mmCIF file of C-alpha atoms in Angstrom:
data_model
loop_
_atom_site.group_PDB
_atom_site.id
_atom_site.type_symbol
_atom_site.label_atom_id
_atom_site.label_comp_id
_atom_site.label_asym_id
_atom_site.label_seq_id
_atom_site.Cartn_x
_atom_site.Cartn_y
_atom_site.Cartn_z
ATOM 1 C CA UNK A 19 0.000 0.000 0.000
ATOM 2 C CA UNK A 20 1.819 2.789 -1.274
ATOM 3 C CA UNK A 21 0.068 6.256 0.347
ATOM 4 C CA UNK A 22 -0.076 9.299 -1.790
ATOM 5 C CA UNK A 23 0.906 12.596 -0.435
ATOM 6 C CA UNK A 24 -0.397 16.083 -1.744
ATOM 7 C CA UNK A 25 2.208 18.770 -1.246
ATOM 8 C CA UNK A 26 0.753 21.950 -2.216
ATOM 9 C CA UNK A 27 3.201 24.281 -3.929
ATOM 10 C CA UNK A 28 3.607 27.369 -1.857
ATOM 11 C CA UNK A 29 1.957 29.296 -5.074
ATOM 12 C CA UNK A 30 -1.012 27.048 -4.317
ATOM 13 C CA UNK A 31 -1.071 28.056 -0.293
ATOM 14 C CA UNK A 32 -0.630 31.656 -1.124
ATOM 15 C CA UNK A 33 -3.674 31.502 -3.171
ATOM 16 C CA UNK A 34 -5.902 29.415 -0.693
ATOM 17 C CA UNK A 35 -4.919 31.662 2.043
ATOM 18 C CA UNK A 36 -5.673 34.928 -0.004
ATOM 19 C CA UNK A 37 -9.187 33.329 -0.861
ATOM 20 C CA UNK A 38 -9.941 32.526 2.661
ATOM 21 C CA UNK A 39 -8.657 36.204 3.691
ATOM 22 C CA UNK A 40 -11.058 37.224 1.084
ATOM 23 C CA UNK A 41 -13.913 35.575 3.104
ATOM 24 C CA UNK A 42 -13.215 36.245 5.844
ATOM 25 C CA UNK A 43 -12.948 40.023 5.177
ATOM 26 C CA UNK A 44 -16.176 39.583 3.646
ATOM 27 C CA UNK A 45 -17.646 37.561 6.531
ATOM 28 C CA UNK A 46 -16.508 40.243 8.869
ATOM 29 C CA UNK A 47 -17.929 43.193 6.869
ATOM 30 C CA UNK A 48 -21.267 41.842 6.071
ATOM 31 C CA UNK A 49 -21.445 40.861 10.151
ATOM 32 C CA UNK A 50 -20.317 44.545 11.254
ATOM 33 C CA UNK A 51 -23.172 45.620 8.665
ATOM 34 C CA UNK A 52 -25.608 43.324 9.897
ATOM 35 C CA UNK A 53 -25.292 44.592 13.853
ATOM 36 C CA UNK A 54 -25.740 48.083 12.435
ATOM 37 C CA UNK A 55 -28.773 47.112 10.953
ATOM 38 C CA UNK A 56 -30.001 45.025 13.963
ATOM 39 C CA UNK A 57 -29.399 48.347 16.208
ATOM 40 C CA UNK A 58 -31.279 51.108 13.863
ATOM 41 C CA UNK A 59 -33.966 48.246 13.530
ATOM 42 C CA UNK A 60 -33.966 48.311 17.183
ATOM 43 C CA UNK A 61 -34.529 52.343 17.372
ATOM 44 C CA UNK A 62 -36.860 52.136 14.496
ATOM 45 C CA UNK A 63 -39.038 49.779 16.230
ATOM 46 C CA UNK A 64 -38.950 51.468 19.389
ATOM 47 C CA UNK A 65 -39.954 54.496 17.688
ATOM 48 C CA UNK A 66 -42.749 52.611 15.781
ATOM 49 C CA UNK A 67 -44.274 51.334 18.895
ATOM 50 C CA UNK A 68 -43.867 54.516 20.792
ATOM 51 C CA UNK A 69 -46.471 56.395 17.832
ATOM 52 C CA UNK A 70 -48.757 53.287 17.399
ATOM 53 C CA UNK A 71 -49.079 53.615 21.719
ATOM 54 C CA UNK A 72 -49.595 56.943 21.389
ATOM 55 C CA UNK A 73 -51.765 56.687 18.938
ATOM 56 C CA UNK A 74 -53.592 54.695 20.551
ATOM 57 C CA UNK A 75 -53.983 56.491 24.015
ATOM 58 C CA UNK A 76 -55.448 59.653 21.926
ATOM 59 C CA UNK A 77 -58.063 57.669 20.484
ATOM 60 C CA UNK A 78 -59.248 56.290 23.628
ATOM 61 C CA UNK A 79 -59.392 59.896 24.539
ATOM 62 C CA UNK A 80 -61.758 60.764 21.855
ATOM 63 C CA UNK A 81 -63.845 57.615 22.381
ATOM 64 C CA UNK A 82 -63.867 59.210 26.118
ATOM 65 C CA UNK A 83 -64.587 62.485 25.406
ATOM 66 C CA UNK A 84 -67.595 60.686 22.291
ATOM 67 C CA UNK A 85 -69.074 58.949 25.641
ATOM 68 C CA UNK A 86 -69.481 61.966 27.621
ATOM 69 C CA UNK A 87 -70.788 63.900 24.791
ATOM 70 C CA UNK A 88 -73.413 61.080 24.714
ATOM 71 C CA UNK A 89 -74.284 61.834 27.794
ATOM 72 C CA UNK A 90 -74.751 65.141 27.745
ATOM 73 C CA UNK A 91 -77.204 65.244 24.140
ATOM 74 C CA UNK A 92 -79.222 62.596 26.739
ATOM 75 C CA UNK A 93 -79.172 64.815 29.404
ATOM 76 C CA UNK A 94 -80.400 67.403 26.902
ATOM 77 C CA UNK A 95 -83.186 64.674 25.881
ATOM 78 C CA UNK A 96 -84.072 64.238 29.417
ATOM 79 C CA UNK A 97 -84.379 68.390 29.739
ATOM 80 C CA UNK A 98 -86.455 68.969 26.816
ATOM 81 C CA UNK A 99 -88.999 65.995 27.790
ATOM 82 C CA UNK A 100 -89.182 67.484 31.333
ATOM 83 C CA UNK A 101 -89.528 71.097 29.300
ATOM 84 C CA UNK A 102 -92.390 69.676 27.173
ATOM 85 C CA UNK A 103 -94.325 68.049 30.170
ATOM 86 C CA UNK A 104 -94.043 71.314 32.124
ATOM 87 C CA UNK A 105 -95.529 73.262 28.903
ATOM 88 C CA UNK A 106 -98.684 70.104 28.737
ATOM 89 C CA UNK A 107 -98.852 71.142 32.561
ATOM 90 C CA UNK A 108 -99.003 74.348 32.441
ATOM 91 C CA UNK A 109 -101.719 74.758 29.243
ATOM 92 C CA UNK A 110 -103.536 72.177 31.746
ATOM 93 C CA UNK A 111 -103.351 73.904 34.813
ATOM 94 C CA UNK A 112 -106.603 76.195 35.526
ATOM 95 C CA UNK A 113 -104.583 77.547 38.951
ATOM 96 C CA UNK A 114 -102.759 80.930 37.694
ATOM 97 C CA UNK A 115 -99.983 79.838 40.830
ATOM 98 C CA UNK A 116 -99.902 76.661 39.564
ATOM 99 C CA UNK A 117 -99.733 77.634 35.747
ATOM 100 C CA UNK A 118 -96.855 80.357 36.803
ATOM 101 C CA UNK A 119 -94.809 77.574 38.547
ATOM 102 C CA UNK A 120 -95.019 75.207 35.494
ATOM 103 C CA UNK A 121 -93.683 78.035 32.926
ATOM 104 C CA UNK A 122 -90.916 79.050 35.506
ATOM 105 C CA UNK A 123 -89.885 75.859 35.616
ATOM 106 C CA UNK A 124 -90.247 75.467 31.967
ATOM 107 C CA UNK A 125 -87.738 78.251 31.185
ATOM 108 C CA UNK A 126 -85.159 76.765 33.956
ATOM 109 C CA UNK A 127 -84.868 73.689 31.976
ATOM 110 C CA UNK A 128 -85.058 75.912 28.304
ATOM 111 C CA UNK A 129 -81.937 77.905 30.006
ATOM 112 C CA UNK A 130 -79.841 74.939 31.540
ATOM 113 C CA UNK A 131 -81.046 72.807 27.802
ATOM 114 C CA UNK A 132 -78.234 76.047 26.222
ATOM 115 C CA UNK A 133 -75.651 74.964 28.589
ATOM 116 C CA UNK A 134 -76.149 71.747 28.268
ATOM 117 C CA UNK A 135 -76.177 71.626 24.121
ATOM 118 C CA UNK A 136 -72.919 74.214 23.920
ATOM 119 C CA UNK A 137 -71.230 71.012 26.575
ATOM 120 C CA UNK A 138 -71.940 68.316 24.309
ATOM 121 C CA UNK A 139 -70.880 70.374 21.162
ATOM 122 C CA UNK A 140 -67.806 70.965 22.944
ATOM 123 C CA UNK A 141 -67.559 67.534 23.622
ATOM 124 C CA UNK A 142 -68.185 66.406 20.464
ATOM 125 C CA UNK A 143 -65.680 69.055 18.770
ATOM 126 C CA UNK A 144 -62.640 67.635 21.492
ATOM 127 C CA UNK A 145 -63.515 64.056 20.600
ATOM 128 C CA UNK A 146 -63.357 65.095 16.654
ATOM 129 C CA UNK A 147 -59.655 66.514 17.248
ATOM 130 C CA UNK A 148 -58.536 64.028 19.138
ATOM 131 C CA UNK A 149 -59.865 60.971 16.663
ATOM 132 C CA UNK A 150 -57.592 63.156 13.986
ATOM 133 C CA UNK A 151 -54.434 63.622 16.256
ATOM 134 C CA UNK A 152 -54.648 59.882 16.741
ATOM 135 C CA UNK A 153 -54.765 59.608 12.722
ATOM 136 C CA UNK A 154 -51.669 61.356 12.292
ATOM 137 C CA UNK A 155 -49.479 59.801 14.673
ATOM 138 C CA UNK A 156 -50.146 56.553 13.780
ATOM 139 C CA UNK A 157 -49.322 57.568 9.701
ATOM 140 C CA UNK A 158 -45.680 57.361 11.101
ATOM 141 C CA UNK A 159 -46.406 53.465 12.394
ATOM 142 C CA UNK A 160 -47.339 52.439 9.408
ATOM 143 C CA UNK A 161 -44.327 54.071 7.426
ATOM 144 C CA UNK A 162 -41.869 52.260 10.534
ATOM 145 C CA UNK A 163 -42.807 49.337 9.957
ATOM 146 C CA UNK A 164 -42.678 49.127 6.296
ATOM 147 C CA UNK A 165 -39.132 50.027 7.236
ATOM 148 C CA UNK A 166 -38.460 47.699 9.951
ATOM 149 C CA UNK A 167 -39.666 44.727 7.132
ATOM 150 C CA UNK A 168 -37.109 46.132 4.570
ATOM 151 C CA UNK A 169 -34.250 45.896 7.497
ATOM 152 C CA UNK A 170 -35.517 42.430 8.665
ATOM 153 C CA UNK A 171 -35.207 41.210 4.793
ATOM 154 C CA UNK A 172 -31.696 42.906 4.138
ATOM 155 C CA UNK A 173 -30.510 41.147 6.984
ATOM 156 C CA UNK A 174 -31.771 37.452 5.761
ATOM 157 C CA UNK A 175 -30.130 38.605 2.838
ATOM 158 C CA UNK A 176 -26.916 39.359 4.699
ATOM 159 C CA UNK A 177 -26.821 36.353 6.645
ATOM 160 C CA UNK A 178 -28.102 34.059 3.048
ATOM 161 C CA UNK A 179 -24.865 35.629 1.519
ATOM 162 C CA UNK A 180 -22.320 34.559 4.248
ATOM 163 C CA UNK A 181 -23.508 30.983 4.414
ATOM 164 C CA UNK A 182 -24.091 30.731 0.591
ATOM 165 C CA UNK A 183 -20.525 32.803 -0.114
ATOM 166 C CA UNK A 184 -22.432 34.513 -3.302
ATOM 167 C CA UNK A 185 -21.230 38.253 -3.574
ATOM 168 C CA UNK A 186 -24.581 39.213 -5.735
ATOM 169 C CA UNK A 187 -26.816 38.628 -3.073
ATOM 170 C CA UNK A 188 -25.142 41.372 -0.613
ATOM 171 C CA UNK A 189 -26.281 43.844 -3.256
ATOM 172 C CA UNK A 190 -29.947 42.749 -2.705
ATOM 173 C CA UNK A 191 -29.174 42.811 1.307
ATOM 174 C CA UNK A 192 -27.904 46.567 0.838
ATOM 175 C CA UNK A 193 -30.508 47.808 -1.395
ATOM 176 C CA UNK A 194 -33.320 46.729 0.808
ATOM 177 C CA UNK A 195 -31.134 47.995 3.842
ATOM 178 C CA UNK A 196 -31.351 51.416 1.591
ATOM 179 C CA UNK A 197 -34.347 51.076 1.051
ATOM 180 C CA UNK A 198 -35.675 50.676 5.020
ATOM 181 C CA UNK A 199 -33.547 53.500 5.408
ATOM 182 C CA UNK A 200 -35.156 56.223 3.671
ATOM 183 C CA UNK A 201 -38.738 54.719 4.179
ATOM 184 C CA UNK A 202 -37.828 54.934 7.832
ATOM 185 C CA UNK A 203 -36.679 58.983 7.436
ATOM 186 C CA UNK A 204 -39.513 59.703 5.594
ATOM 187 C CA UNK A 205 -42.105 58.756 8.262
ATOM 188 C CA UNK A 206 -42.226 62.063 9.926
ATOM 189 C CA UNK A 207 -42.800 63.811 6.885
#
């Protein structure tokens, strides 16, 4: 049993050690590029949670403020009934005291019905702002996480090109890298 020996020619070392530098330079790059990614993905999710809460807490605000608008137009109901049975009363009434009482009382509730009706109005107006506050801060949300899915995909695309060693697809992991990028600066706009 003769055993056969491969003795590489140093010509042939030099150029599997270049090819492995080559690697590993890439390796080390498209690793130092992924942890950037993974740490403005971090602040861009952070940021897209922070306007999706607060969009949230302002339109619980204007379903709060809607509510007590509610109950003011029924408090309003409830005044103009009690105004409309104190009118029957009074047209009723054949006692002039009587008939007196039931139109005083009458243009109480016509006079608190006003302050009642400019409250819900108000009400109404505040919940109406507040539903389109909580519109516009959640239009940055939306644009976030568009961004955060273009991150997320250039960094599959980072990792797919280190295990697969194919150079073309690190130009697909930058351009959607780019691409998260800009949609995430443009979300405030």
């Amino acid at each position: 049993m003769e055993n056969e020996y491969e003795v590489p020619s140093p010509h042939e070392h030099e150029l599997e050690e270049e090819i492995e530098r080559e690697r590993d330079g890439l390796t080390q790059k498209i690793a130092l590029m992924t942890a950037i990614l993974a740490t403005v993905g971090a602040l861009i999710s952070y940021q897209s949670g922070s306007a999706q809460n607060e969009a949230m807490f302002l339109k619980n605000e204007s379903i709060l403020k809607q509510a007590e608008a509610s109950d003011q137009w029924a408090f309003y109901q409830a005044k103009s009934m009690k105004s409309h049975l104190d009118d029957a009363t009074a047209a009723l009434a054949t006692n002039p005291e009587v008939k007196a009482r039931f139109m005083a009382d009458k243009a109480k509730q016509e006079s608190e019905k006003i302050e009642i009706q400019a409250e819900a109005t108000k009400l109404q107006a505040e919940s109406r702002k507040l539903g389109e506050e909580s519109e516009s801060r959640l239009r940055p949300h939306e644009r976030l996480a568009l961004a955060m899915t273009f991150l997320q995909i250039a960094i599959a695309l980072a990792a797919i090109t280190v295990l697969t060693k194919r150079k073309w697809l690190l130009w697909g992991s930058v351009g959607s890298a780019a691409i998260g990028l800009v949609t995430a600066a443009t979300a405030f706009f």
